[in-house]
Amino acid sequence: MVTISSNLLFAAFILYLVATVFYGGSIKAKKDPNETKKTNKWGSIAVFLTIIGFISQLGYFITRWIAAGHAPVSNMFEFTTFFGMALVGAFIVIYFIYRSTLLGLFTMPIAILVIAYASMFTRDVTPLIPALQSYWLSIHVTTAAIGEAILAISFAAGLIYLVKAIDQTKSNKRTFWLEIVMFALVVVLGFVVVSTAFSAIGYQEKFTWVDKHGNEANLEYTMPALTGPHEGKLLTSDGFKPLVEMPALINAKKLNTVIWSFLAGFVLYGAIRLILRKRIAAALKPMVKNIKLDFVDEISYRSVLIGFPVFTLGALIFAMIWAQEAWSRFWGWDPKEVWALITWLFYAAFLHLRLSKGWHGEKSAWLAVIGFVIIMFNLVAVNLVIAGLHSYAGS
Amino acid sequence: MKDVKCECGHVNPHGTVLCEACGKILDEQETNKQLLDMRYEGSARRSQTYNKTMIDKVWNFFSSVKVGVWLIVITLIASIIGTILPQKMYIDLPPEVYYEQEYGTFGKLYYQLGFDNLYGSWWYLLLIALIGVSLVICSLDRVIPLYKALKAQRVTRHEGFLKRQRVFGVTQNADKSDLAILKQHLVQKHYHVREENGNLLAEKGRFSRWGPYVNHVGLIIVLFGGMLRFVPGMYVNENLWIREGETALVPETGEQFYLHNNQFILQHYDKNKNKKFEKALAKAGNVVKNYQSNVVLYKRTGEKIPGEKPKLEKVKEYKVRVNHPLTFEGYSVYQSSFRSEMNAMRFALTNKKTNQSYGELKINLREPKEKYDLGNGYSVEILNYFPDFEFGKDGEPTTKSRVPNNPAFVFRMYSPEKPKGETSFVAIRQTIEPFGNNTYKMAFRGIETKNVSGFVVRKDSSLWLVILGGILFMIGVVQGAYWNHRRIWVQNKNGEIWIAAHTNKNWYGLKRELEKVLEETNINMPEDQLQREETDKEGV
């Protein structure tokens, strides 16, 4: 069952990749700029592939649920994969409202990156600790993820807006920050590439080190250690000797992974720039020339409007009901709870700012980008860096 | 302050920008604009009209959305700061020690700034309270005039009003039959259509305009419910530890309820029984499957007499597990933790040379006996007992508490060879013979432990308010987000058909609906004037 499940996920991944190519084609093939309403053949194929991929991933989800005996949203791999699926699902829904294949061209790569990122974590079926043994696991986590996914669509739309609206002929703050966003996406790709590469060759090296309480412990690296642990002694004979030793307060292993991801990100980004001979955002600009700015602005705003209630329900209300049952209090200022509140406050501010005209358009698009950064921070950093009741995900 | 009478005859309150009835522009400044600002229908909001007294100024300050957004943003940033390091309630050391020890200078600074209890600090609570005030004033400032304006609107509208709508168009040669078809389509699309002198006003989804106010009321109720916690008696949150086999009074129940702990159960996942988790368990080691306390709830019957054991009546048996609290009369008892306590220690009186044992004794660490007779002339006396042993400041052994965390004994061992007895001080992994070399020793044979279940007892009398507020919030936010207030004005002006349309959001949807509605008629699709403006700017 687990094998079937993994295969379905892989199939979905490939289908999403192929679909992305077709979304690209659907933009290029559009000759008549007035013909914006009807999706062309390329676009239809792309949407069809997306839906098949989504069904395949749904198959992964259901079979894994059966195999594990609980909703597969209980660890980093499972949750992030589900988030990727929800992203695709949210796109499909928004597509049928607005019929924009360009949105697919921007959303699908993000979903693909999310799923690839998820696959870098352990894919074992994990048992549930007592606090997670509740039907609220499936209800709360899925609703919250769907809410976040719909909100993330506003990021994709915001990105389209910025790519179109920002003048790439002269460099300034706007072009710089937009390029930073592009670079961040490349860094995620870098993480996927280095993780896959080192795990493919089965790289590992072992250390003993001394933690901040003065206790000796073992540590295993799966990438060559650029930053070594505190008072670390390399046990693997042909292992890579750390370049710098970190103080005990800093998690040297995680920092090492981050550094490797950035290195790979820089290399990839450099290569892309060499090929394109311009900024990524500038290279994307011709693709967005046929879309109207206020149309994408509306998609972005609408996604927040649709996603906000779902997010509130899943990440705050269902969360509070479950917390009352499992932890005896509906609100306890656990970091994950606080970050759900922060996300909620942010989008509440977004919606209120939309009341004034000055915050439509480009400013609103930047806000959508920041919102996505907050969601990603909540997913990645809060689980992996800030310790709390929610950090079941491990390293 | 005088009311303003519009040329259409409607009397508007002072400060009105657009006539409530016909939409004529009453504020000179607005006439210069190409498009009308349709927020709150141009109604007379208190905050935009009065600015004299102190109350006006406070009202105006809090009625501003800008101020509200600032409050949200400040709260957001403060909340972020609180997640950098664990909060006080999640640490198990005294905060003055913990932060510096774990996070160095930064930790110390964090503690000194009071961020260890950020969410309970006066200034954080003040921020939340200010958001509450902003919610109330913002809502009141808008909802009443908006309600009045929407109620007073007439079908026939002023030309200036129609022209300055975002979606607007003129059709020269359309006839009555077109209007009839249009009206029929509008009704099919669930518009509420009003007719007046051949003019139409089609409106739907007005109730979505009330969504924000409904959700704000919900939020205020949630905040109020949270505030009630500070009222004594509304909120109970107590820890309760009960040893296996013992009964304890449930705190804050007016000495009504007693809980008996039959057994505490701790279960781990078994690699061999749970094949599907085999790989994960091999990596993670032990993973807990269940924390459970089998308990019996009792209720006291009759009066409580001091010094006498209360008479108890069994209410129910229950297995308290994580996610499955025991509930009764508004109280909930949660399985929250457990510990193992040393219950008894076993020793053997042993000859140090021959290593022969002359009998074993088991000491109950709660109620040790004074003397243990082992027969054949062997016996052991406990001269002194330290349940939680440490060396005091004067170097003498003392006990920290009465809980047997680190038991130590002063034994006097009697034997046929030493009828006067030998003294030995025995603590865990430590034996001192204060009067020289003994012949006998107390050889450690083992410990017996007993589990103690840790429960949390809660009662939250304001919970229903929080739930009510939550439900109202969800209703309001869905109402406001998933429905749109759309209006389409169709008017005869000098033989021309003027169409203007307005929606509070989702213009794309409105335009698509207009296309559908205008099908099979000779009326032109009106233009999106905002889009035209932008296209002009973009220069495409």
PDB file of C-alpha atoms in Angstrom, chain A residues 208-315:
ATOM      1  CA  THR A 208      30.644  13.312  18.836  1.00  0.00           C
ATOM      2  CA  TRP A 209      30.073  16.748  20.239  1.00  0.00           C
ATOM      3  CA  VAL A 210      29.349  18.608  23.449  1.00  0.00           C
ATOM      4  CA  ASP A 211      25.996  20.342  23.818  1.00  0.00           C
ATOM      5  CA  LYS A 212      25.297  23.522  25.748  1.00  0.00           C
ATOM      6  CA  HIS A 213      24.722  21.597  28.957  1.00  0.00           C
ATOM      7  CA  GLY A 214      28.150  20.010  28.658  1.00  0.00           C
ATOM      8  CA  ASN A 215      26.808  16.600  27.713  1.00  0.00           C
ATOM      9  CA  GLU A 216      28.497  14.577  25.028  1.00  0.00           C
ATOM     10  CA  ALA A 217      26.265  13.399  22.198  1.00  0.00           C
ATOM     11  CA  ASN A 218      26.425  11.757  18.788  1.00  0.00           C
ATOM     12  CA  LEU A 219      25.475  13.543  15.622  1.00  0.00           C
ATOM     13  CA  GLU A 220      25.197  12.342  12.074  1.00  0.00           C
ATOM     14  CA  TYR A 221      25.602  14.656   9.095  1.00  0.00           C
ATOM     15  CA  THR A 222      24.235  13.759   5.688  1.00  0.00           C
ATOM     16  CA  MET A 223      26.109  16.546   3.941  1.00  0.00           C
ATOM     17  CA  PRO A 224      29.801  17.409   4.282  1.00  0.00           C
ATOM     18  CA  ALA A 225      30.139  19.509   7.422  1.00  0.00           C
ATOM     19  CA  LEU A 226      31.134  23.059   6.578  1.00  0.00           C
ATOM     20  CA  THR A 227      30.056  24.133  10.028  1.00  0.00           C
ATOM     21  CA  GLY A 228      31.030  21.580  12.636  1.00  0.00           C
ATOM     22  CA  PRO A 229      29.298  21.048  15.961  1.00  0.00           C
ATOM     23  CA  HIS A 230      30.631  22.414  19.259  1.00  0.00           C
ATOM     24  CA  GLU A 231      33.842  20.573  20.258  1.00  0.00           C
ATOM     25  CA  GLY A 232      32.964  18.058  17.570  1.00  0.00           C
ATOM     26  CA  LYS A 233      35.212  15.087  16.876  1.00  0.00           C
ATOM     27  CA  LEU A 234      34.913  13.554  13.455  1.00  0.00           C
ATOM     28  CA  LEU A 235      34.468   9.785  13.756  1.00  0.00           C
ATOM     29  CA  THR A 236      34.161   8.919  10.075  1.00  0.00           C
ATOM     30  CA  SER A 237      37.695   8.369   8.791  1.00  0.00           C
ATOM     31  CA  ASP A 238      37.288   9.791   5.284  1.00  0.00           C
ATOM     32  CA  GLY A 239      34.748  12.415   6.367  1.00  0.00           C
ATOM     33  CA  PHE A 240      34.981  16.080   5.485  1.00  0.00           C
ATOM     34  CA  LYS A 241      36.711  18.117   8.202  1.00  0.00           C
ATOM     35  CA  PRO A 242      34.522  21.053   9.286  1.00  0.00           C
ATOM     36  CA  LEU A 243      35.765  24.467   8.196  1.00  0.00           C
ATOM     37  CA  VAL A 244      34.379  26.274  11.242  1.00  0.00           C
ATOM     38  CA  GLU A 245      33.282  25.054  14.613  1.00  0.00           C
ATOM     39  CA  MET A 246      30.024  26.459  15.914  1.00  0.00           C
ATOM     40  CA  PRO A 247      29.283  27.420  19.524  1.00  0.00           C
ATOM     41  CA  ALA A 248      26.949  25.056  21.373  1.00  0.00           C
ATOM     42  CA  LEU A 249      24.029  27.515  21.143  1.00  0.00           C
ATOM     43  CA  ILE A 250      23.813  27.149  17.390  1.00  0.00           C
ATOM     44  CA  ASN A 251      22.521  24.051  15.685  1.00  0.00           C
ATOM     45  CA  ALA A 252      25.521  23.417  13.453  1.00  0.00           C
ATOM     46  CA  LYS A 253      23.874  20.657  11.443  1.00  0.00           C
ATOM     47  CA  LYS A 254      20.864  22.731  10.400  1.00  0.00           C
ATOM     48  CA  LEU A 255      23.072  25.726   9.673  1.00  0.00           C
ATOM     49  CA  ASN A 256      25.222  23.477   7.512  1.00  0.00           C
ATOM     50  CA  THR A 257      22.178  22.432   5.489  1.00  0.00           C
ATOM     51  CA  VAL A 258      21.167  26.074   5.069  1.00  0.00           C
ATOM     52  CA  ILE A 259      24.651  27.011   3.860  1.00  0.00           C
ATOM     53  CA  TRP A 260      24.729  24.153   1.369  1.00  0.00           C
ATOM     54  CA  SER A 261      21.288  25.162   0.075  1.00  0.00           C
ATOM     55  CA  PHE A 262      22.450  28.729  -0.446  1.00  0.00           C
ATOM     56  CA  LEU A 263      25.645  27.583  -2.160  1.00  0.00           C
ATOM     57  CA  ALA A 264      23.636  25.435  -4.527  1.00  0.00           C
ATOM     58  CA  GLY A 265      21.151  28.293  -4.912  1.00  0.00           C
ATOM     59  CA  PHE A 266      23.927  30.696  -5.903  1.00  0.00           C
ATOM     60  CA  VAL A 267      25.360  28.256  -8.420  1.00  0.00           C
ATOM     61  CA  LEU A 268      21.947  27.566  -9.948  1.00  0.00           C
ATOM     62  CA  TYR A 269      21.035  31.219  -9.984  1.00  0.00           C
ATOM     63  CA  GLY A 270      24.363  32.122 -11.539  1.00  0.00           C
ATOM     64  CA  ALA A 271      23.830  29.524 -14.233  1.00  0.00           C
ATOM     65  CA  ILE A 272      20.330  30.795 -14.929  1.00  0.00           C
ATOM     66  CA  ARG A 273      21.596  34.364 -15.193  1.00  0.00           C
ATOM     67  CA  LEU A 274      24.365  33.262 -17.555  1.00  0.00           C
ATOM     68  CA  ILE A 275      21.862  31.587 -19.829  1.00  0.00           C
ATOM     69  CA  LEU A 276      19.188  34.284 -19.672  1.00  0.00           C
ATOM     70  CA  ARG A 277      21.595  37.226 -19.617  1.00  0.00           C
ATOM     71  CA  LYS A 278      19.019  39.172 -17.584  1.00  0.00           C
ATOM     72  CA  ARG A 279      17.104  39.011 -14.335  1.00  0.00           C
ATOM     73  CA  ILE A 280      14.719  36.087 -13.936  1.00  0.00           C
ATOM     74  CA  ALA A 281      11.852  38.527 -13.473  1.00  0.00           C
ATOM     75  CA  ALA A 282      12.894  40.309 -16.668  1.00  0.00           C
ATOM     76  CA  ALA A 283      12.972  37.020 -18.533  1.00  0.00           C
ATOM     77  CA  LEU A 284       9.458  36.233 -17.326  1.00  0.00           C
ATOM     78  CA  LYS A 285       8.119  39.611 -18.416  1.00  0.00           C
ATOM     79  CA  PRO A 286       7.191  38.711 -22.006  1.00  0.00           C
ATOM     80  CA  MET A 287       5.004  35.911 -20.689  1.00  0.00           C
ATOM     81  CA  VAL A 288       2.771  38.276 -18.753  1.00  0.00           C
ATOM     82  CA  LYS A 289       2.297  40.910 -21.419  1.00  0.00           C
ATOM     83  CA  ASN A 290      -1.245  39.888 -22.308  1.00  0.00           C
ATOM     84  CA  ILE A 291      -2.688  40.003 -18.841  1.00  0.00           C
ATOM     85  CA  LYS A 292      -4.377  43.069 -17.403  1.00  0.00           C
ATOM     86  CA  LEU A 293      -2.972  44.389 -14.156  1.00  0.00           C
ATOM     87  CA  ASP A 294      -6.271  44.988 -12.433  1.00  0.00           C
ATOM     88  CA  PHE A 295      -7.338  41.474 -13.382  1.00  0.00           C
ATOM     89  CA  VAL A 296      -4.425  39.826 -11.549  1.00  0.00           C
ATOM     90  CA  ASP A 297      -4.855  42.296  -8.726  1.00  0.00           C
ATOM     91  CA  GLU A 298      -8.415  41.078  -8.394  1.00  0.00           C
ATOM     92  CA  ILE A 299      -7.370  37.405  -8.463  1.00  0.00           C
ATOM     93  CA  SER A 300      -4.908  38.142  -5.710  1.00  0.00           C
ATOM     94  CA  TYR A 301      -7.481  39.962  -3.589  1.00  0.00           C
ATOM     95  CA  ARG A 302     -10.142  37.358  -4.265  1.00  0.00           C
ATOM     96  CA  SER A 303      -7.834  34.510  -3.205  1.00  0.00           C
ATOM     97  CA  VAL A 304      -7.276  36.234   0.104  1.00  0.00           C
ATOM     98  CA  LEU A 305     -11.022  36.747   0.469  1.00  0.00           C
ATOM     99  CA  ILE A 306     -11.701  33.071  -0.206  1.00  0.00           C
ATOM    100  CA  GLY A 307      -8.754  31.788   1.786  1.00  0.00           C
ATOM    101  CA  PHE A 308      -9.105  33.951   4.887  1.00  0.00           C
ATOM    102  CA  PRO A 309     -12.315  32.369   6.234  1.00  0.00           C
ATOM    103  CA  VAL A 310     -10.986  28.866   5.511  1.00  0.00           C
ATOM    104  CA  PHE A 311      -7.732  29.681   7.254  1.00  0.00           C
ATOM    105  CA  THR A 312      -9.555  31.162  10.252  1.00  0.00           C
ATOM    106  CA  LEU A 313     -11.720  28.079  10.538  1.00  0.00           C
ATOM    107  CA  GLY A 314      -8.876  25.597  10.213  1.00  0.00           C
ATOM    108  CA  ALA A 315      -5.909  27.265  11.823  1.00  0.00           C
TER     109      ALA A 315
END
